[in-house]
PDB file of C-alpha atoms and ligand atoms in Angstrom:
ATOM      1  CA  MET P   1       0.039  -0.002   0.057  1.00  0.00           C
ATOM      2  CA  GLN P   2       1.319   3.473  -0.871  1.00  0.00           C
ATOM      3  CA  ILE P   3       0.527   6.894   0.299  1.00  0.00           C
ATOM      4  CA  LEU P   4       2.057  10.321  -0.669  1.00  0.00           C
ATOM      5  CA  GLY P   5       3.883  11.911   2.162  1.00  0.00           C
ATOM      6  CA  ILE P   6       4.730  15.610   2.210  1.00  0.00           C
ATOM      7  CA  ASP P   7       6.894  17.225   4.652  1.00  0.00           C
ATOM      8  CA  ILE P   8       6.553  21.093   4.890  1.00  0.00           C
ATOM      9  CA  GLY P   9       9.566  22.970   6.350  1.00  0.00           C
ATOM     10  CA  GLY P  10      10.816  26.504   6.577  1.00  0.00           C
ATOM     11  CA  SER P  11      13.185  26.179   3.568  1.00  0.00           C
ATOM     12  CA  GLY P  12      11.864  23.298   1.585  1.00  0.00           C
ATOM     13  CA  ILE P  13       8.603  21.230   0.924  1.00  0.00           C
ATOM     14  CA  LYS P  14       9.544  17.676   0.043  1.00  0.00           C
ATOM     15  CA  GLY P  15       7.443  14.676  -1.024  1.00  0.00           C
ATOM     16  CA  ALA P  16       7.535  11.170  -2.160  1.00  0.00           C
ATOM     17  CA  PRO P  17       5.223   8.102  -2.295  1.00  0.00           C
ATOM     18  CA  VAL P  18       5.809   5.870   0.598  1.00  0.00           C
ATOM     19  CA  ASP P  19       5.569   2.108   0.820  1.00  0.00           C
ATOM     20  CA  LEU P  20       3.791   1.725   4.184  1.00  0.00           C
ATOM     21  CA  GLU P  21       4.995  -2.015   4.668  1.00  0.00           C
ATOM     22  CA  SER P  22       8.796  -1.071   4.451  1.00  0.00           C
ATOM     23  CA  GLY P  23       8.889   2.666   4.974  1.00  0.00           C
ATOM     24  CA  ARG P  24      10.856   3.079   1.794  1.00  0.00           C
ATOM     25  CA  LEU P  25      10.297   5.956  -0.649  1.00  0.00           C
ATOM     26  CA  LEU P  26       8.917   4.528  -3.868  1.00  0.00           C
ATOM     27  CA  ALA P  27      10.470   7.368  -6.007  1.00  0.00           C
ATOM     28  CA  GLU P  28      12.930   9.986  -5.638  1.00  0.00           C
ATOM     29  CA  ARG P  29      11.706  12.726  -3.360  1.00  0.00           C
ATOM     30  CA  HIS P  30      10.549  15.901  -5.062  1.00  0.00           C
ATOM     31  CA  ARG P  31      11.597  19.135  -3.404  1.00  0.00           C
ATOM     32  CA  ILE P  32      10.402  22.712  -3.953  1.00  0.00           C
ATOM     33  CA  ALA P  33      11.693  25.624  -2.063  1.00  0.00           C
ATOM     34  CA  THR P  34       9.243  27.069   0.438  1.00  0.00           C
ATOM     35  CA  PRO P  35       7.629  30.043  -0.999  1.00  0.00           C
ATOM     36  CA  GLN P  36       8.268  33.476   0.838  1.00  0.00           C
ATOM     37  CA  PRO P  37       6.105  34.552   2.435  1.00  0.00           C
ATOM     38  CA  ALA P  38       5.105  31.109   3.163  1.00  0.00           C
ATOM     39  CA  THR P  39       1.224  31.922   3.235  1.00  0.00           C
ATOM     40  CA  PRO P  40      -1.396  29.207   3.207  1.00  0.00           C
ATOM     41  CA  THR P  41      -2.405  29.849  -0.440  1.00  0.00           C
ATOM     42  CA  ALA P  42       1.305  29.756  -1.626  1.00  0.00           C
ATOM     43  CA  VAL P  43       2.053  26.681   0.404  1.00  0.00           C
ATOM     44  CA  ALA P  44      -1.101  24.920  -0.799  1.00  0.00           C
ATOM     45  CA  ASP P  45       0.073  25.562  -4.385  1.00  0.00           C
ATOM     46  CA  VAL P  46       3.375  23.848  -3.830  1.00  0.00           C
ATOM     47  CA  VAL P  47       1.634  20.955  -2.213  1.00  0.00           C
ATOM     48  CA  ARG P  48      -0.597  20.733  -5.343  1.00  0.00           C
ATOM     49  CA  LYS P  49       2.481  20.882  -7.517  1.00  0.00           C
ATOM     50  CA  ILE P  50       3.981  17.906  -5.709  1.00  0.00           C
ATOM     51  CA  THR P  51       0.785  15.749  -6.076  1.00  0.00           C
ATOM     52  CA  ARG P  52       0.834  16.593  -9.795  1.00  0.00           C
ATOM     53  CA  HIS P  53       4.520  15.722 -10.150  1.00  0.00           C
ATOM     54  CA  PHE P  54       3.760  12.267  -9.016  1.00  0.00           C
ATOM     55  CA  GLY P  55       0.365  12.161 -10.871  1.00  0.00           C
ATOM     56  CA  TRP P  56      -1.152  11.385  -7.440  1.00  0.00           C
ATOM     57  CA  SER P  57      -4.886  11.420  -6.522  1.00  0.00           C
ATOM     58  CA  GLY P  58      -4.889   8.825  -3.666  1.00  0.00           C
ATOM     59  CA  PRO P  59      -4.564   9.587   0.058  1.00  0.00           C
ATOM     60  CA  LEU P  60      -2.005  12.374   1.106  1.00  0.00           C
ATOM     61  CA  GLY P  61      -0.314  12.793   4.567  1.00  0.00           C
ATOM     62  CA  CYS P  62       1.338  16.131   5.349  1.00  0.00           C
ATOM     63  CA  ALA P  63       3.685  17.100   8.176  1.00  0.00           C
ATOM     64  CA  PHE P  64       3.506  20.809   9.193  1.00  0.00           C
ATOM     65  CA  PRO P  65       5.524  22.795  11.754  1.00  0.00           C
ATOM     66  CA  ALA P  66       2.898  23.817  14.147  1.00  0.00           C
ATOM     67  CA  ARG P  67       0.362  22.460  16.610  1.00  0.00           C
ATOM     68  CA  ILE P  68      -2.354  20.769  14.625  1.00  0.00           C
ATOM     69  CA  LYS P  69      -5.647  19.978  16.320  1.00  0.00           C
ATOM     70  CA  HIS P  70      -8.721  18.734  14.396  1.00  0.00           C
ATOM     71  CA  GLY P  71      -6.988  19.624  11.171  1.00  0.00           C
ATOM     72  CA  LYS P  72      -6.453  23.330  12.227  1.00  0.00           C
ATOM     73  CA  ALA P  73      -2.992  24.982  12.876  1.00  0.00           C
ATOM     74  CA  LEU P  74      -3.129  26.428  16.409  1.00  0.00           C
ATOM     75  CA  THR P  75       0.396  27.992  16.357  1.00  0.00           C
ATOM     76  CA  ALA P  76       2.683  29.707  13.895  1.00  0.00           C
ATOM     77  CA  ALA P  77       6.042  29.628  15.623  1.00  0.00           C
ATOM     78  CA  ASN P  78       8.388  29.516  12.600  1.00  0.00           C
ATOM     79  CA  VAL P  79       5.737  29.857   9.776  1.00  0.00           C
ATOM     80  CA  ASP P  80       3.746  32.917   8.478  1.00  0.00           C
ATOM     81  CA  ASP P  81       1.226  34.304  11.092  1.00  0.00           C
ATOM     82  CA  SER P  82      -1.554  33.911   8.594  1.00  0.00           C
ATOM     83  CA  TRP P  83      -1.623  29.991   9.315  1.00  0.00           C
ATOM     84  CA  LEU P  84      -3.096  30.688  12.780  1.00  0.00           C
ATOM     85  CA  ASN P  85      -6.553  28.850  12.893  1.00  0.00           C
ATOM     86  CA  THR P  86      -6.257  27.895   9.159  1.00  0.00           C
ATOM     87  CA  ASP P  87      -8.001  24.582   8.485  1.00  0.00           C
ATOM     88  CA  VAL P  88      -4.983  23.017   6.895  1.00  0.00           C
ATOM     89  CA  VAL P  89      -6.625  19.779   6.075  1.00  0.00           C
ATOM     90  CA  ALA P  90      -9.527  21.339   4.249  1.00  0.00           C
ATOM     91  CA  LEU P  91      -7.123  23.730   2.375  1.00  0.00           C
ATOM     92  CA  PHE P  92      -4.794  21.043   1.227  1.00  0.00           C
ATOM     93  CA  ALA P  93      -7.744  18.740   0.283  1.00  0.00           C
ATOM     94  CA  GLU P  94      -9.439  21.366  -1.612  1.00  0.00           C
ATOM     95  CA  ARG P  95      -6.383  22.381  -3.534  1.00  0.00           C
ATOM     96  CA  THR P  96      -5.104  18.926  -4.441  1.00  0.00           C
ATOM     97  CA  GLY P  97      -8.367  16.962  -4.651  1.00  0.00           C
ATOM     98  CA  CYS P  98      -6.870  14.129  -2.532  1.00  0.00           C
ATOM     99  CA  PRO P  99      -8.178  12.869   0.853  1.00  0.00           C
ATOM    100  CA  THR P 100      -5.745  14.566   3.311  1.00  0.00           C
ATOM    101  CA  THR P 101      -4.474  14.211   6.800  1.00  0.00           C
ATOM    102  CA  VAL P 102      -2.064  16.774   8.549  1.00  0.00           C
ATOM    103  CA  LEU P 103       0.112  16.359  11.723  1.00  0.00           C
ATOM    104  CA  ASN P 104       2.841  18.238  13.431  1.00  0.00           C
ATOM    105  CA  ASP P 105       6.296  17.707  11.693  1.00  0.00           C
ATOM    106  CA  ALA P 106       8.036  16.343  14.854  1.00  0.00           C
ATOM    107  CA  ASP P 107       5.096  13.988  15.576  1.00  0.00           C
ATOM    108  CA  ALA P 108       5.513  12.657  11.938  1.00  0.00           C
ATOM    109  CA  ALA P 109       9.146  12.113  12.434  1.00  0.00           C
ATOM    110  CA  GLY P 110       8.421  10.306  15.679  1.00  0.00           C
ATOM    111  CA  LEU P 111       5.859   7.950  14.076  1.00  0.00           C
ATOM    112  CA  ALA P 112       8.468   7.090  11.345  1.00  0.00           C
ATOM    113  CA  GLU P 113      11.282   6.358  13.901  1.00  0.00           C
ATOM    114  CA  MET P 114       8.872   4.361  16.010  1.00  0.00           C
ATOM    115  CA  THR P 115       7.836   2.238  13.149  1.00  0.00           C
ATOM    116  CA  PHE P 116      11.036   1.754  11.073  1.00  0.00           C
ATOM    117  CA  GLY P 117      13.914   3.496  12.927  1.00  0.00           C
ATOM    118  CA  ALA P 118      15.382   3.968  16.374  1.00  0.00           C
ATOM    119  CA  GLY P 119      12.225   3.432  18.302  1.00  0.00           C
ATOM    120  CA  ARG P 120      11.086   0.257  16.641  1.00  0.00           C
ATOM    121  CA  GLY P 121       9.815  -2.310  19.159  1.00  0.00           C
ATOM    122  CA  ARG P 122      10.068   0.027  22.043  1.00  0.00           C
ATOM    123  CA  THR P 123       7.092   0.040  24.316  1.00  0.00           C
ATOM    124  CA  ASP P 124       8.536   2.236  27.140  1.00  0.00           C
ATOM    125  CA  LEU P 125       8.624   6.141  27.277  1.00  0.00           C
ATOM    126  CA  VAL P 126      10.303   7.303  24.153  1.00  0.00           C
ATOM    127  CA  LEU P 127      10.981  11.018  23.298  1.00  0.00           C
ATOM    128  CA  LEU P 128      12.114  12.137  19.918  1.00  0.00           C
ATOM    129  CA  LEU P 129      13.542  15.726  19.749  1.00  0.00           C
ATOM    130  CA  THR P 130      14.453  17.360  16.402  1.00  0.00           C
ATOM    131  CA  PHE P 131      16.921  20.144  16.380  1.00  0.00           C
ATOM    132  CA  GLY P 132      16.751  22.509  13.374  1.00  0.00           C
ATOM    133  CA  THR P 133      15.248  25.958  12.983  1.00  0.00           C
ATOM    134  CA  GLY P 134      13.130  25.032  15.872  1.00  0.00           C
ATOM    135  CA  ILE P 135      13.057  22.107  18.445  1.00  0.00           C
ATOM    136  CA  GLY P 136      10.290  19.574  17.761  1.00  0.00           C
ATOM    137  CA  SER P 137       9.129  16.861  20.150  1.00  0.00           C
ATOM    138  CA  ALA P 138       7.301  13.766  19.847  1.00  0.00           C
ATOM    139  CA  LEU P 139       6.333  11.644  22.899  1.00  0.00           C
ATOM    140  CA  PHE P 140       5.320   7.979  22.973  1.00  0.00           C
ATOM    141  CA  ILE P 141       4.056   5.854  25.825  1.00  0.00           C
ATOM    142  CA  GLU P 142       3.481   2.187  24.926  1.00  0.00           C
ATOM    143  CA  ARG P 143       4.003   3.202  21.286  1.00  0.00           C
ATOM    144  CA  VAL P 144       1.064   5.607  21.450  1.00  0.00           C
ATOM    145  CA  LEU P 145       1.821   9.235  20.418  1.00  0.00           C
ATOM    146  CA  VAL P 146       0.827  11.983  22.696  1.00  0.00           C
ATOM    147  CA  PRO P 147       0.495  14.711  19.925  1.00  0.00           C
ATOM    148  CA  ASN P 148       1.574  18.223  19.933  1.00  0.00           C
ATOM    149  CA  THR P 149       3.768  18.154  23.035  1.00  0.00           C
ATOM    150  CA  GLU P 150       5.882  21.322  21.854  1.00  0.00           C
ATOM    151  CA  LEU P 151       8.696  20.542  24.377  1.00  0.00           C
ATOM    152  CA  GLY P 152      10.956  22.713  22.362  1.00  0.00           C
ATOM    153  CA  HIS P 153       9.202  25.614  24.138  1.00  0.00           C
ATOM    154  CA  ILE P 154       9.847  24.660  27.802  1.00  0.00           C
ATOM    155  CA  ILE P 155      11.427  27.378  29.916  1.00  0.00           C
ATOM    156  CA  LEU P 156      15.105  27.367  30.283  1.00  0.00           C
ATOM    157  CA  HIS P 157      16.987  30.092  32.282  1.00  0.00           C
ATOM    158  CA  GLY P 158      13.588  32.050  32.438  1.00  0.00           C
ATOM    159  CA  LYS P 159      13.222  31.948  28.707  1.00  0.00           C
ATOM    160  CA  ASP P 160      11.894  29.810  25.774  1.00  0.00           C
ATOM    161  CA  ALA P 161      14.414  27.175  25.293  1.00  0.00           C
ATOM    162  CA  GLU P 162      14.027  26.878  21.452  1.00  0.00           C
ATOM    163  CA  PRO P 163      16.081  30.034  20.314  1.00  0.00           C
ATOM    164  CA  TYR P 164      18.742  29.137  22.865  1.00  0.00           C
ATOM    165  CA  ALA P 165      19.285  25.518  21.979  1.00  0.00           C
ATOM    166  CA  ALA P 166      17.970  24.868  18.362  1.00  0.00           C
ATOM    167  CA  ASP P 167      20.549  24.222  15.578  1.00  0.00           C
ATOM    168  CA  ARG P 168      19.524  27.652  14.409  1.00  0.00           C
ATOM    169  CA  ALA P 169      21.348  29.199  17.468  1.00  0.00           C
ATOM    170  CA  ARG P 170      24.569  27.333  16.654  1.00  0.00           C
ATOM    171  CA  LYS P 171      24.558  28.582  13.205  1.00  0.00           C
ATOM    172  CA  GLU P 172      23.355  32.239  13.798  1.00  0.00           C
ATOM    173  CA  GLU P 173      25.725  32.751  16.984  1.00  0.00           C
ATOM    174  CA  LYS P 174      28.579  30.704  15.258  1.00  0.00           C
ATOM    175  CA  LEU P 175      28.789  28.473  18.145  1.00  0.00           C
ATOM    176  CA  SER P 176      31.339  25.609  18.060  1.00  0.00           C
ATOM    177  CA  TRP P 177      29.729  22.108  18.241  1.00  0.00           C
ATOM    178  CA  LYS P 178      31.080  21.799  21.741  1.00  0.00           C
ATOM    179  CA  ARG P 179      29.637  25.029  22.970  1.00  0.00           C
ATOM    180  CA  TRP P 180      26.269  24.352  21.327  1.00  0.00           C
ATOM    181  CA  ALA P 181      26.329  20.736  22.814  1.00  0.00           C
ATOM    182  CA  ARG P 182      26.674  22.482  26.222  1.00  0.00           C
ATOM    183  CA  ARG P 183      23.304  24.196  25.695  1.00  0.00           C
ATOM    184  CA  VAL P 184      21.644  21.042  24.485  1.00  0.00           C
ATOM    185  CA  GLN P 185      22.806  19.258  27.550  1.00  0.00           C
ATOM    186  CA  GLU P 186      21.309  21.930  29.712  1.00  0.00           C
ATOM    187  CA  TYR P 187      18.063  21.458  27.679  1.00  0.00           C
ATOM    188  CA  LEU P 188      18.210  17.690  28.001  1.00  0.00           C
ATOM    189  CA  ASP P 189      18.918  17.843  31.825  1.00  0.00           C
ATOM    190  CA  ARG P 190      15.668  19.810  32.206  1.00  0.00           C
ATOM    191  CA  ILE P 191      13.666  17.390  29.868  1.00  0.00           C
ATOM    192  CA  GLU P 192      14.836  14.502  31.912  1.00  0.00           C
ATOM    193  CA  PHE P 193      13.964  16.160  35.231  1.00  0.00           C
ATOM    194  CA  LEU P 194      10.355  16.802  33.879  1.00  0.00           C
ATOM    195  CA  LEU P 195       9.684  13.605  32.079  1.00  0.00           C
ATOM    196  CA  SER P 196      12.226  10.818  32.794  1.00  0.00           C
ATOM    197  CA  PRO P 197      12.082   9.113  29.299  1.00  0.00           C
ATOM    198  CA  ASP P 198      13.612   5.850  28.783  1.00  0.00           C
ATOM    199  CA  LEU P 199      14.913   6.506  25.266  1.00  0.00           C
ATOM    200  CA  ILE P 200      15.687   9.939  23.785  1.00  0.00           C
ATOM    201  CA  ILE P 201      16.062   9.996  19.959  1.00  0.00           C
ATOM    202  CA  ILE P 202      17.878  13.098  18.501  1.00  0.00           C
ATOM    203  CA  GLY P 203      16.497  13.806  15.044  1.00  0.00           C
ATOM    204  CA  GLY P 204      16.614  16.722  12.445  1.00  0.00           C
ATOM    205  CA  GLY P 205      19.366  17.844  10.358  1.00  0.00           C
ATOM    206  CA  VAL P 206      21.935  17.361  13.061  1.00  0.00           C
ATOM    207  CA  SER P 207      21.399  13.579  13.222  1.00  0.00           C
ATOM    208  CA  LYS P 208      23.241  12.995   9.921  1.00  0.00           C
ATOM    209  CA  PRO P 209      26.243  10.874  10.993  1.00  0.00           C
ATOM    210  CA  LYS P 210      28.936  13.467   9.941  1.00  0.00           C
ATOM    211  CA  ARG P 211      27.220  15.965  12.174  1.00  0.00           C
ATOM    212  CA  ALA P 212      26.170  13.821  15.029  1.00  0.00           C
ATOM    213  CA  GLU P 213      29.672  12.638  15.568  1.00  0.00           C
ATOM    214  CA  LYS P 214      30.657  16.238  16.405  1.00  0.00           C
ATOM    215  CA  PHE P 215      28.242  16.870  19.340  1.00  0.00           C
ATOM    216  CA  MET P 216      26.796  13.480  20.427  1.00  0.00           C
ATOM    217  CA  PRO P 217      30.001  12.464  22.476  1.00  0.00           C
ATOM    218  CA  TYR P 218      29.433  15.625  24.717  1.00  0.00           C
ATOM    219  CA  LEU P 219      25.841  14.663  25.731  1.00  0.00           C
ATOM    220  CA  HIS P 220      25.059  12.451  28.764  1.00  0.00           C
ATOM    221  CA  THR P 221      21.659  11.328  29.862  1.00  0.00           C
ATOM    222  CA  GLN P 222      20.220   8.858  32.233  1.00  0.00           C
ATOM    223  CA  ALA P 223      17.927   7.785  29.369  1.00  0.00           C
ATOM    224  CA  GLU P 224      19.480   5.851  26.447  1.00  0.00           C
ATOM    225  CA  LEU P 225      20.524   8.496  23.947  1.00  0.00           C
ATOM    226  CA  VAL P 226      20.533   7.722  20.079  1.00  0.00           C
ATOM    227  CA  THR P 227      20.277   9.579  16.972  1.00  0.00           C
ATOM    228  CA  ALA P 228      17.412   9.146  14.584  1.00  0.00           C
ATOM    229  CA  GLN P 229      17.763   6.583  11.634  1.00  0.00           C
ATOM    230  CA  LEU P 230      15.460   7.987   9.035  1.00  0.00           C
ATOM    231  CA  ARG P 231      16.893  11.555   8.893  1.00  0.00           C
ATOM    232  CA  ASN P 232      15.536  13.798   6.217  1.00  0.00           C
ATOM    233  CA  GLU P 233      13.018  11.253   5.108  1.00  0.00           C
ATOM    234  CA  ALA P 234      11.311  10.878   8.556  1.00  0.00           C
ATOM    235  CA  GLY P 235       8.768  13.727   8.085  1.00  0.00           C
ATOM    236  CA  ILE P 236       7.575  12.277   4.733  1.00  0.00           C
ATOM    237  CA  VAL P 237       7.417   8.674   5.963  1.00  0.00           C
ATOM    238  CA  GLY P 238       5.618   9.667   9.091  1.00  0.00           C
ATOM    239  CA  ALA P 239       3.173  11.970   7.353  1.00  0.00           C
ATOM    240  CA  ALA P 240       2.329   8.977   4.982  1.00  0.00           C
ATOM    241  CA  LEU P 241       2.004   6.635   8.016  1.00  0.00           C
ATOM    242  CA  HIS P 242      -0.499   9.004   9.577  1.00  0.00           C
ATOM    243  CA  ALA P 243      -2.570   9.071   6.510  1.00  0.00           C
ATOM    244  CA  ARG P 244      -3.035   5.306   6.720  1.00  0.00           C
ATOM    245  CA  SER P 245      -6.224   6.029   8.838  1.00  0.00           C
ATOM    246  CA  LEU P 246      -7.858   7.215   5.446  1.00  0.00           C
ATOM    247  CA  LEU P 247      -7.457   3.814   3.939  1.00  0.00           C
ATOM    248  CA  LYS P 248      -9.565   2.046   6.711  1.00  0.00           C
ATOM    249  CA  THR P 249     -13.174   1.440   5.657  1.00  0.00           C
ATOM    250  CA  PRO P 250     -15.427   2.727   8.299  1.00  0.00           C
ATOM    251  CA  ALA P 251     -17.429   0.174  10.259  1.00  0.00           C
ATOM    252  CA  LYS P 252     -20.991  -0.257   9.165  1.00  0.00           C
TER     253      LYS P 252
HETATM  254  C1  BGC I   1       7.201  24.386  16.569  1.00  0.00           C
HETATM  255  C2  BGC I   1       6.806  22.941  16.532  1.00  0.00           C
HETATM  256  C3  BGC I   1       7.604  22.209  15.387  1.00  0.00           C
HETATM  257  C4  BGC I   1       9.121  22.575  15.690  1.00  0.00           C
HETATM  258  C5  BGC I   1       9.989  21.858  14.639  1.00  0.00           C
HETATM  259  C6  BGC I   1       8.671  24.558  16.684  1.00  0.00           C
HETATM  260  O1  BGC I   1       8.939  26.038  16.585  1.00  0.00           O
HETATM  261  O2  BGC I   1       6.463  25.133  17.543  1.00  0.00           O
HETATM  262  O3  BGC I   1       5.356  22.883  16.177  1.00  0.00           O
HETATM  263  O4  BGC I   1       7.421  20.857  15.596  1.00  0.00           O
HETATM  264  O5  BGC I   1       9.315  23.940  15.576  1.00  0.00           O
HETATM  265  O6  BGC I   1       9.700  22.276  13.348  1.00  0.00           O
END
């Protein structure tokens, strides 16, 4: 069974059809730069272009960097403010003609890792954290996702942790990997104090092996600490897994 997964990010919108049994992409992913400003209409047009690229009219799963509840965007931390309260599901379904589901981007990455990656087979308390422009979080207990946890925004040193410890801070403040890792360590200490996870999976762009080796050795947690396995495909795969619900025939 296949579903088209699309991952909407601040710099790129990427999609590919996903084989739900193996988690593999069935075609090379298609990427289009995120339009600026990334308004709902502009982004919906790109989503439509990606469905057309694959000649797709079946179920569509999208990952989006905001809290998503009943199909609506409840926050707009790193996207255009005009997304607030937009019915993202209705917008994309109308624009593409495909039955559509939408979930938070980190939740999508978490679903993918729990099914095909670092969280496979784990039934204890698992937390995936993505470090990129923002900090995303996906929390699983007994493999069940607690959606929209937004743990990137916990308070650290009296302020939102995200601008302090996201990978964007490393780039913008030109921090060495070691100095940035010190901030991530403070963030992880706080997270462990609040949640006591059994496994922490570090995802996002920094989880690529070449980057991970530069900071992972500095991090120490009581929880098992590993890097994500699906890397930049996780959002696409997780979005497709989430849309699986569209395939289930309703009970009569
Ligand atoms: C947003 C989250 C998102 C994360 C990663 C944060 O700024 O609030 O919803 O998951 O960035 O994109």
